[in-house]
Structures are given as structure tokens and as C-alpha cells.
Short mmCIF file of C-alpha atoms in Angstrom, two decimals:
data_model
loop_
_atom_site.label_atom_id
_atom_site.label_comp_id
_atom_site.label_asym_id
_atom_site.label_seq_id
_atom_site.Cartn_x
_atom_site.Cartn_y
_atom_site.Cartn_z
CA MET A 1 0.00 0.00 0.00
CA LYS A 2 2.86 2.38 0.80
CA SER A 3 4.56 1.93 -2.57
CA PHE A 4 1.22 2.44 -4.30
CA THR A 5 0.71 5.71 -2.41
CA VAL A 6 4.19 6.98 -3.29
CA PHE A 7 3.65 6.05 -6.93
CA SER A 8 0.26 7.80 -6.98
CA LEU A 9 1.70 10.95 -5.43
CA LEU A 10 4.58 10.90 -7.89
CA ARG A 11 2.14 10.71 -10.81
CA ILE A 12 0.17 13.66 -9.42
CA VAL A 13 3.31 15.77 -9.02
CA LEU A 14 4.60 14.87 -12.49
CA PHE A 15 1.22 15.03 -14.24
CA PRO A 16 1.74 18.47 -15.87
CA ILE A 17 4.96 17.18 -17.47
CA LEU A 18 3.37 13.88 -18.48
CA TYR A 19 0.39 15.73 -19.93
CA ALA A 20 2.66 17.93 -22.05
CA LEU A 21 4.57 14.85 -23.24
CA SER A 22 1.28 13.24 -24.28
CA PHE A 23 0.98 15.90 -27.01
CA VAL A 24 4.47 14.99 -28.22
CA TYR A 25 3.41 11.35 -28.30
CA ARG A 26 0.26 12.24 -30.22
CA GLY A 27 2.26 14.21 -32.78
CA ILE A 28 4.74 11.36 -33.35
CA PHE A 29 1.86 8.89 -33.63
CA TRP A 30 0.09 11.11 -36.18
CA LEU A 31 3.22 11.41 -38.30
CA ASP A 32 3.77 7.65 -38.22
CA GLN A 33 0.16 7.08 -39.25
CA LYS A 34 0.34 9.54 -42.15
CA LEU A 35 3.85 8.75 -43.43
CA THR A 36 3.90 4.96 -43.10
CA ARG A 37 3.44 3.32 -46.48
CA LYS A 38 0.70 0.72 -46.22
CA LYS A 39 1.10 -2.78 -47.64
CA LYS A 40 -1.57 -5.25 -48.66
CA LEU A 41 -1.53 -8.93 -47.72
CA HIS A 42 -2.31 -10.13 -51.24
CA GLY A 43 -5.04 -12.72 -51.45
CA ALA A 44 -6.03 -12.34 -47.81
CA PHE A 45 -9.13 -10.93 -46.13
CA VAL A 46 -7.65 -9.01 -43.19
CA ILE A 47 -9.45 -8.41 -39.89
CA SER A 48 -7.81 -6.24 -37.24
CA VAL A 49 -8.65 -6.80 -33.58
CA GLY A 50 -7.32 -3.92 -31.50
CA ASN A 51 -8.01 -1.39 -28.79
CA LEU A 52 -7.38 2.23 -27.80
CA SER A 53 -5.69 1.56 -24.46
CA MET A 54 -2.67 -0.29 -23.14
CA GLY A 55 -3.53 -3.95 -22.58
CA GLY A 56 -6.11 -5.77 -20.52
CA THR A 57 -9.12 -5.25 -22.78
CA GLY A 58 -9.74 -8.92 -23.60
CA LYS A 59 -8.26 -9.04 -27.12
CA THR A 60 -7.02 -12.63 -26.75
CA PRO A 61 -10.36 -14.19 -25.69
CA PHE A 62 -12.14 -12.09 -28.32
CA SER A 63 -9.71 -13.23 -31.04
CA ILE A 64 -10.34 -16.83 -29.98
CA TYR A 65 -14.10 -16.29 -30.09
CA LEU A 66 -13.86 -14.57 -33.48
CA ALA A 67 -11.66 -17.27 -35.03
CA LYS A 68 -14.02 -20.02 -33.84
CA LEU A 69 -16.98 -18.09 -35.24
CA ILE A 70 -15.26 -17.69 -38.62
CA HIS A 71 -14.27 -21.38 -38.65
CA ARG A 72 -17.88 -22.36 -37.97
CA GLU A 73 -19.36 -20.07 -40.62
CA PHE A 74 -16.61 -20.41 -43.24
CA PRO A 75 -15.11 -23.90 -42.70
CA GLU A 76 -13.47 -23.84 -46.13
CA LYS A 77 -11.37 -20.79 -45.26
CA LYS A 78 -7.84 -21.04 -43.91
CA ILE A 79 -7.45 -18.88 -40.79
CA ILE A 80 -4.14 -17.20 -39.90
CA LEU A 81 -3.46 -15.15 -36.78
CA LEU A 82 -0.54 -12.74 -36.91
CA SER A 83 0.72 -11.49 -33.56
CA ARG A 84 3.48 -9.13 -32.54
CA GLY A 85 4.40 -11.70 -29.88
CA TYR A 86 4.99 -9.31 -27.01
CA GLY A 87 7.54 -10.67 -24.53
CA SER A 88 8.59 -13.56 -26.77
CA THR A 89 12.12 -14.34 -27.90
CA GLY A 90 10.94 -15.67 -31.26
CA SER A 91 9.34 -12.46 -32.48
CA GLN A 92 12.56 -10.96 -33.83
CA ASN A 93 12.84 -13.23 -36.88
CA GLY A 94 9.32 -14.67 -36.89
CA LEU A 95 8.10 -17.97 -35.51
CA ARG A 96 5.33 -20.43 -36.28
CA VAL A 97 3.61 -21.29 -33.00
CA ASP A 98 2.63 -24.88 -32.26
CA LEU A 99 1.46 -26.67 -29.13
CA GLN A 100 5.05 -27.64 -28.29
CA SER A 101 6.34 -24.07 -28.41
CA ALA A 102 7.92 -22.81 -25.21
CA PRO A 103 6.06 -19.90 -23.55
CA GLY A 104 9.22 -17.80 -23.41
CA GLU A 105 9.85 -18.29 -27.11
CA ALA A 106 6.28 -17.95 -28.40
CA GLY A 107 4.73 -15.67 -25.78
CA ASP A 108 1.83 -16.50 -23.49
CA GLU A 109 -0.99 -15.09 -25.62
CA PRO A 110 0.06 -16.64 -28.98
CA LEU A 111 0.42 -19.99 -27.18
CA LEU A 112 -3.11 -19.64 -25.80
CA LEU A 113 -4.37 -18.77 -29.27
CA LYS A 114 -2.86 -21.94 -30.71
CA LYS A 115 -4.13 -24.06 -27.82
CA HIS A 116 -7.71 -22.96 -28.41
CA LEU A 117 -7.45 -22.78 -32.22
CA PRO A 118 -5.71 -25.95 -33.44
CA PHE A 119 -7.31 -25.46 -36.89
CA ALA A 120 -5.60 -22.07 -37.35
CA GLU A 121 -2.05 -20.99 -38.09
CA VAL A 122 -0.53 -18.72 -35.45
CA TRP A 123 2.61 -16.79 -36.36
CA ILE A 124 4.51 -14.19 -34.34
CA GLY A 125 6.89 -11.58 -35.66
CA LYS A 126 7.65 -7.86 -35.45
CA ASP A 127 7.19 -7.55 -39.23
CA ARG A 128 3.76 -9.06 -39.85
CA TYR A 129 3.95 -8.52 -43.59
CA SER A 130 7.14 -10.59 -43.80
CA SER A 131 5.60 -13.16 -41.46
CA TYR A 132 2.66 -13.58 -43.82
CA ILE A 133 4.85 -13.93 -46.93
CA ARG A 134 7.10 -16.44 -45.18
CA LEU A 135 4.16 -18.42 -43.79
CA LYS A 136 2.44 -18.71 -47.18
CA LYS A 137 5.70 -19.82 -48.79
CA GLU A 138 6.70 -22.37 -46.15
CA LEU A 139 3.24 -23.91 -45.81
CA LYS A 140 2.48 -23.62 -49.54
CA ILE A 141 -0.87 -21.96 -48.85
CA GLN A 142 -2.63 -21.45 -52.18
CA GLU A 143 -6.17 -20.49 -51.11
CA ASN A 144 -7.15 -16.99 -50.02
CA PRO A 145 -7.02 -17.05 -46.20
CA ILE A 146 -8.68 -14.93 -43.53
CA VAL A 147 -5.99 -13.16 -41.51
CA ILE A 148 -6.64 -11.84 -38.01
CA LEU A 149 -4.22 -9.16 -36.83
CA ASP A 150 -3.89 -9.45 -33.07
CA ASP A 151 -3.54 -5.95 -31.57
CA GLY A 152 -3.66 -4.45 -35.04
CA PHE A 153 -5.48 -1.12 -34.76
CA GLN A 154 -2.27 0.91 -34.37
CA HIS A 155 -0.34 -1.26 -36.85
CA HIS A 156 -0.24 1.24 -39.71
CA ARG A 157 1.81 -0.82 -42.15
CA LEU A 158 -0.98 -3.17 -43.21
CA GLU A 159 -4.22 -2.51 -45.01
CA ARG A 160 -7.26 -4.24 -43.53
CA ASP A 161 -10.76 -5.10 -44.69
CA LEU A 162 -12.43 -4.95 -41.29
CA ASP A 163 -11.49 -3.17 -38.06
CA LEU A 164 -12.84 -4.15 -34.65
CA VAL A 165 -11.83 -2.07 -31.62
CA LEU A 166 -12.34 -3.28 -28.06
CA LEU A 167 -13.15 -0.89 -25.24
CA ASP A 168 -12.73 -2.16 -21.68
CA SER A 169 -16.13 -1.52 -20.10
CA SER A 170 -14.69 -1.70 -16.59
CA GLN A 171 -12.17 1.06 -17.29
CA ILE A 172 -13.90 3.30 -19.80
CA HIS A 173 -14.83 5.95 -17.22
CA LYS A 174 -11.20 6.22 -16.10
CA GLU A 175 -9.49 6.50 -19.48
CA ARG A 176 -9.12 10.17 -20.37
CA PHE A 177 -5.48 10.90 -21.23
CA LEU A 178 -2.95 9.71 -23.79
CA ILE A 179 0.34 8.02 -22.94
CA PRO A 180 2.31 8.89 -20.80
CA ALA A 181 -0.23 10.93 -18.80
CA GLY A 182 -2.78 8.15 -19.11
CA ASN A 183 -3.40 4.72 -20.60
CA LEU A 184 -4.76 5.65 -24.03
CA ARG A 185 -2.78 4.96 -27.19
CA GLU A 186 -5.24 7.08 -29.19
CA PRO A 187 -8.09 9.43 -28.31
CA PHE A 188 -11.68 8.20 -28.61
CA SER A 189 -12.00 10.17 -31.85
CA ALA A 190 -9.96 7.35 -33.47
CA LEU A 191 -13.13 5.22 -33.31
CA SER A 192 -14.13 6.96 -36.55
CA ARG A 193 -11.70 4.58 -38.32
CA THR A 194 -13.24 1.37 -37.05
CA ASP A 195 -16.11 -0.74 -38.40
CA TRP A 196 -17.24 -2.23 -35.09
CA ILE A 197 -16.91 -1.04 -31.50
CA VAL A 198 -16.76 -3.98 -29.10
CA PHE A 199 -17.55 -3.28 -25.45
CA SER A 200 -15.48 -5.96 -23.73
CA LYS A 201 -16.28 -7.15 -20.19
CA TYR A 202 -19.68 -5.62 -20.82
CA ASP A 203 -21.87 -4.63 -17.90
CA PRO A 204 -25.36 -3.10 -18.28
CA SER A 205 -24.34 -0.19 -16.04
CA ILE A 206 -22.41 1.40 -18.96
CA GLU A 207 -25.28 1.22 -21.46
CA ARG A 208 -25.57 5.01 -21.55
CA VAL A 209 -21.92 5.21 -22.63
CA VAL A 210 -22.63 2.58 -25.30
CA GLN A 211 -25.52 4.59 -26.71
CA ASN A 212 -23.58 7.87 -26.61
CA LEU A 213 -20.67 6.42 -28.61
CA GLN A 214 -23.02 4.73 -31.06
CA ASN A 215 -24.84 8.01 -31.67
CA LYS A 216 -21.56 9.90 -32.04
CA PHE A 217 -19.72 7.53 -34.39
CA GLN A 218 -22.58 5.62 -36.07
CA LYS A 219 -20.67 2.34 -35.87
CA GLY A 220 -21.76 -1.22 -35.30
CA ILE A 221 -21.86 -2.07 -31.60
CA LEU A 222 -21.08 -5.46 -30.01
CA ARG A 223 -21.21 -6.40 -26.33
CA PHE A 224 -18.66 -9.03 -25.30
CA SER A 225 -18.94 -10.47 -21.81
CA PHE A 226 -17.49 -13.19 -19.61
CA GLU A 227 -19.03 -15.56 -17.11
CA PRO A 228 -17.24 -18.05 -14.84
CA GLU A 229 -17.54 -21.44 -16.50
CA LYS A 230 -15.49 -23.93 -14.48
CA LEU A 231 -12.41 -24.54 -12.40
CA LEU A 232 -9.77 -26.67 -14.03
CA SER A 233 -6.88 -28.47 -12.38
CA PRO A 234 -3.54 -28.80 -14.20
CA ASP A 235 -4.48 -32.49 -14.74
CA LEU A 236 -7.64 -31.22 -16.55
CA LYS A 237 -10.08 -32.28 -13.83
CA ALA A 238 -13.06 -29.91 -13.97
CA ASP A 239 -15.07 -28.56 -11.04
CA SER A 240 -17.79 -25.96 -10.60
CA PRO A 241 -16.59 -22.50 -9.51
CA LYS A 242 -18.95 -22.98 -6.56
CA LEU A 243 -16.13 -25.07 -5.11
CA LEU A 244 -14.60 -21.76 -3.94
CA TYR A 245 -17.49 -21.03 -1.57
CA GLY A 246 -16.36 -20.88 2.05
CA LYS A 247 -12.75 -21.74 1.18
CA LYS A 248 -9.45 -19.95 1.78
CA ILE A 249 -8.29 -18.71 -1.62
CA TYR A 250 -5.04 -17.19 -2.86
CA ALA A 251 -5.60 -15.66 -6.30
CA PHE A 252 -2.76 -14.37 -8.47
CA THR A 253 -2.39 -13.30 -12.07
CA GLY A 254 -0.24 -11.41 -14.55
CA ILE A 255 -2.86 -9.92 -16.88
CA GLY A 256 -3.42 -6.35 -17.98
CA ASN A 257 -6.51 -5.61 -15.88
CA PRO A 258 -6.96 -8.22 -13.12
CA GLU A 259 -9.89 -6.69 -11.22
CA LEU A 260 -12.57 -8.57 -13.18
CA PHE A 261 -10.79 -11.85 -12.45
CA PHE A 262 -10.62 -11.10 -8.73
CA SER A 263 -14.21 -9.86 -8.58
CA MET A 264 -15.44 -13.09 -10.15
CA ILE A 265 -13.71 -15.06 -7.41
CA ARG A 266 -15.23 -12.76 -4.77
CA SER A 267 -18.69 -13.50 -6.19
CA PHE A 268 -18.38 -17.07 -4.89
CA HIS A 269 -17.91 -15.80 -1.32
CA PRO A 270 -14.67 -17.46 -0.23
CA LEU A 271 -14.00 -17.53 3.50
CA LYS A 272 -10.71 -15.72 2.89
CA LEU A 273 -9.31 -14.17 -0.27
CA GLU A 274 -5.77 -12.93 -0.69
CA THR A 275 -4.73 -11.54 -4.07
CA ARG A 276 -1.48 -10.73 -5.82
CA THR A 277 -1.03 -8.94 -9.13
CA PHE A 278 2.04 -9.43 -11.29
CA ARG A 279 2.79 -7.20 -14.27
CA ASP A 280 1.19 -8.12 -17.58
CA HIS A 281 3.02 -10.96 -19.40
CA HIS A 282 5.02 -11.76 -16.25
CA SER A 283 7.31 -14.77 -16.69
CA TYR A 284 7.13 -16.85 -13.53
CA THR A 285 10.51 -17.75 -12.06
CA MET A 286 11.63 -20.68 -9.94
CA GLU A 287 11.53 -18.29 -6.99
CA ASP A 288 7.88 -17.49 -7.77
CA GLU A 289 7.00 -21.16 -8.00
CA THR A 290 8.77 -21.95 -4.73
CA GLY A 291 6.76 -19.16 -3.16
CA PHE A 292 3.52 -20.63 -4.52
CA ASP A 293 4.40 -24.02 -3.00
CA MET A 294 4.90 -22.41 0.40
CA ILE A 295 1.73 -20.34 0.12
CA SER A 296 -0.34 -23.35 -0.96
CA THR A 297 0.02 -24.95 2.49
CA ASN A 298 -1.99 -22.09 4.04
CA PHE A 299 -4.83 -22.00 1.51
CA ASP A 300 -7.40 -24.48 0.23
CA TYR A 301 -6.82 -23.40 -3.37
CA LEU A 302 -4.56 -21.19 -5.43
CA VAL A 303 -6.40 -19.72 -8.43
CA CYS A 304 -4.98 -18.16 -11.60
CA THR A 305 -5.85 -17.76 -15.30
CA GLU A 306 -4.95 -19.86 -18.33
CA LYS A 307 -2.50 -17.17 -19.38
CA ASP A 308 -0.64 -17.68 -16.09
CA LEU A 309 -0.69 -21.46 -16.18
CA VAL A 310 1.17 -21.78 -19.49
CA LYS A 311 4.19 -20.13 -17.80
CA ILE A 312 4.25 -22.23 -14.62
CA SER A 313 6.39 -25.35 -14.99
CA LYS A 314 5.43 -27.11 -11.75
CA PRO A 315 2.03 -25.97 -10.48
CA PRO A 316 1.02 -26.76 -6.87
CA GLU A 317 -1.39 -29.66 -6.44
CA ASN A 318 -4.16 -27.38 -5.21
CA LEU A 319 -3.86 -24.90 -8.09
CA LYS A 320 -7.05 -24.18 -10.03
CA ILE A 321 -7.55 -22.26 -13.27
CA LEU A 322 -10.71 -20.20 -13.55
CA LEU A 323 -12.04 -20.67 -17.07
CA LEU A 324 -14.47 -18.12 -18.47
CA GLU A 325 -17.26 -18.53 -20.97
CA SER A 326 -17.33 -15.79 -23.63
CA LYS A 327 -20.60 -14.36 -24.89
CA LEU A 328 -21.22 -11.97 -27.78
CA ASP A 329 -24.52 -10.24 -28.47
CA ARG A 330 -25.62 -9.55 -32.06
CA GLU A 331 -23.34 -12.28 -33.33
CA ASP A 332 -25.63 -12.69 -36.33
CA LYS A 333 -24.98 -9.06 -37.35
CA LEU A 334 -21.22 -9.60 -37.31
CA VAL A 335 -21.60 -12.77 -39.38
CA SER A 336 -23.75 -10.92 -41.91
CA SER A 337 -21.12 -8.18 -42.15
CA LEU A 338 -18.38 -10.75 -42.74
CA LYS A 339 -20.40 -12.56 -45.42
CA SER A 340 -21.17 -9.30 -47.17
CA LYS A 341 -17.56 -8.16 -47.24
CA LEU A 342 -16.19 -11.58 -48.18
CA SER A 343 -18.64 -11.86 -51.08
CA GLY A 344 -17.26 -8.61 -52.45
CA GLN A 345 -13.62 -9.58 -51.99
CA VAL A 346 -11.56 -9.61 -55.17
CA SER A 347 -9.21 -12.58 -55.37
CA ILE A 348 -5.66 -11.65 -56.25
#
């Protein structure tokens, strides 16, 4: 609590400087956007899944949901996901992700994408255009694929056929300033470039905000929400989340915005709940894992997310993963939009 207070005070004292620097950031961003020469992924229908803020908006679960939806509706189409591969060692020269890829090499989120989407190709690389060319050549892909750009809204180098931007419903009232004064990569006016606005972690309490943005930008609106589905042990044994009721729980995670995860655990009324937040994309060390083993003796269960589990080599016996069920309203409207755009696509 003390370090948090010092950090908060420091931000308040430095805010005028940070606010001034945010205009510098905005100018550099604008120049990059205008001067970057865009390239087309020939033969591909490109969908960008992005956001306006720094991390934690639910892009990975939404990309998984979207890819499964496309696979169901267009089973003949090859699906490729191109990711920057944040925090991975394989992103420098490009890497094809498979189920045997190491988390440190592939990155936690690309590995989760591949785990949930075995029918799709997942490739990481700083240069996504080169990744696509290399992937098509190595795998001898002849058909016209559907490419999903993970975190692609600010990726100015590539043309896209459809833009979807996620807004974190739990944080939308707090996000006012650009980096470094705040958490926004772009101002809300950037929503004029998107095709669909997706309210992630949707809660009915923000419906007025939803309607205001819809009226302002005249864009398609989607509401993407999560519900606790089940608890999963590392050995894949499944239990109801109700198992947490009246138990002593230690919850930890390294995701962008952990409060929703913790609040879901609180909803099952554990007898005791202790939480710990690691930075986003945290790579768990042997020291961390030793600490978890010691902590596990004082709690009934340790609970984390799938994104955490892929980076833990030896999970404690009483570790549980809280799996979430994703729900999307107006799914039929998104499918209709995809069919309409795909029918008008010119094969190259």
C-alpha cells in the first residue's frame, strides 16, 4: 500500500509534465500514421482486432471467439493469426507457433491462441507482412485465407478489410489521457476509423456510454462479456466454480486488468481471499514457483488464469484455473457483415 501511495503521489506531481509529453506522443503517432506506407496482404481478407488503451481489454479471448466463429461459418477458409508476440524471444525473426512451443519463445498469448485454435495458423513476428509472406511460402498456402491481426489497430503498415476495436467496459470511465499521462494509445475520436466497436467485459451499467458512442460515431456495436464457466486443475479435472465457496483462496495473475478476475472469485464468497497482481506478461521464475508451493500450504486453493498457467512449470497440487465462458450479443450481425464483405472480396 505504501509503494502504491508513493507512486500515486509521484504521478500527481509529475502530471503536468506527463500531460505535455502526451501531445508529443500524439504528434509522433500522427506522423507515423500519415507517413507509413501501407502494404496489402495479397489474397487475404484481413481483420484487425485492436483497442485504444494499453492492454487488458480482452483481445485474446475475443480473437479466440472470433476465429471459432469464422471457422464455424466459413469452414473452407484457412485462418491465420498474426501477432506481434509481445515478450517472446521468437518475435525478432518470426516464428510459427505450435502446441510444443515454449512460452518464453512464443509468448503466453500466442500460445493460448494456438491451444484454443488448433485449426488455425498462429505466427509471431515484429514484421507481420514478412511473417505472412514467409508463412504462405513455407506452408504452400494457395487459397485466399482470412488473416486476423492481433492488436492491429495501431499497426499502420498493413491494409485491412475490417477493423474491430475493443473498449474495456470496466475502465472506460477512467481512461481520459494519452500516454504517458494516461493509458490511451489514441483518443476516442480514433473510433471513426473502425467498423465495429466492441464493449469488452460488458456490464449493463455502462449502457448510456454505449448509446452515446453509437450516436456519435454511427458504428456497429457489439457487447462481449465473460461468465465463470469452471475450475480446471492442471491435470484437466473440472469442477464448478462454486467449489470456492467458504474456502481460503489465494488468487494471483499477470494480466493487464486483473480486477474482473478477482471480482469473479469474490462472487463465490470465499472464507478468505488474498490476491497478488504481477505485471502483464510476467514470466514466472523458480523463486515465484517456490513461493507458490509455500503459500499453498496455508490455503485451500490457489487460483490463476490460463494465461498464467502456461508459464508455470510445476504448479502446486491445489492450483485451479478459472475458465471463463465468452458471450457476444448480435453475433448474427457480425456474421452478416463478414459474409457481405467476403462476397465482395476480389481474389488476387
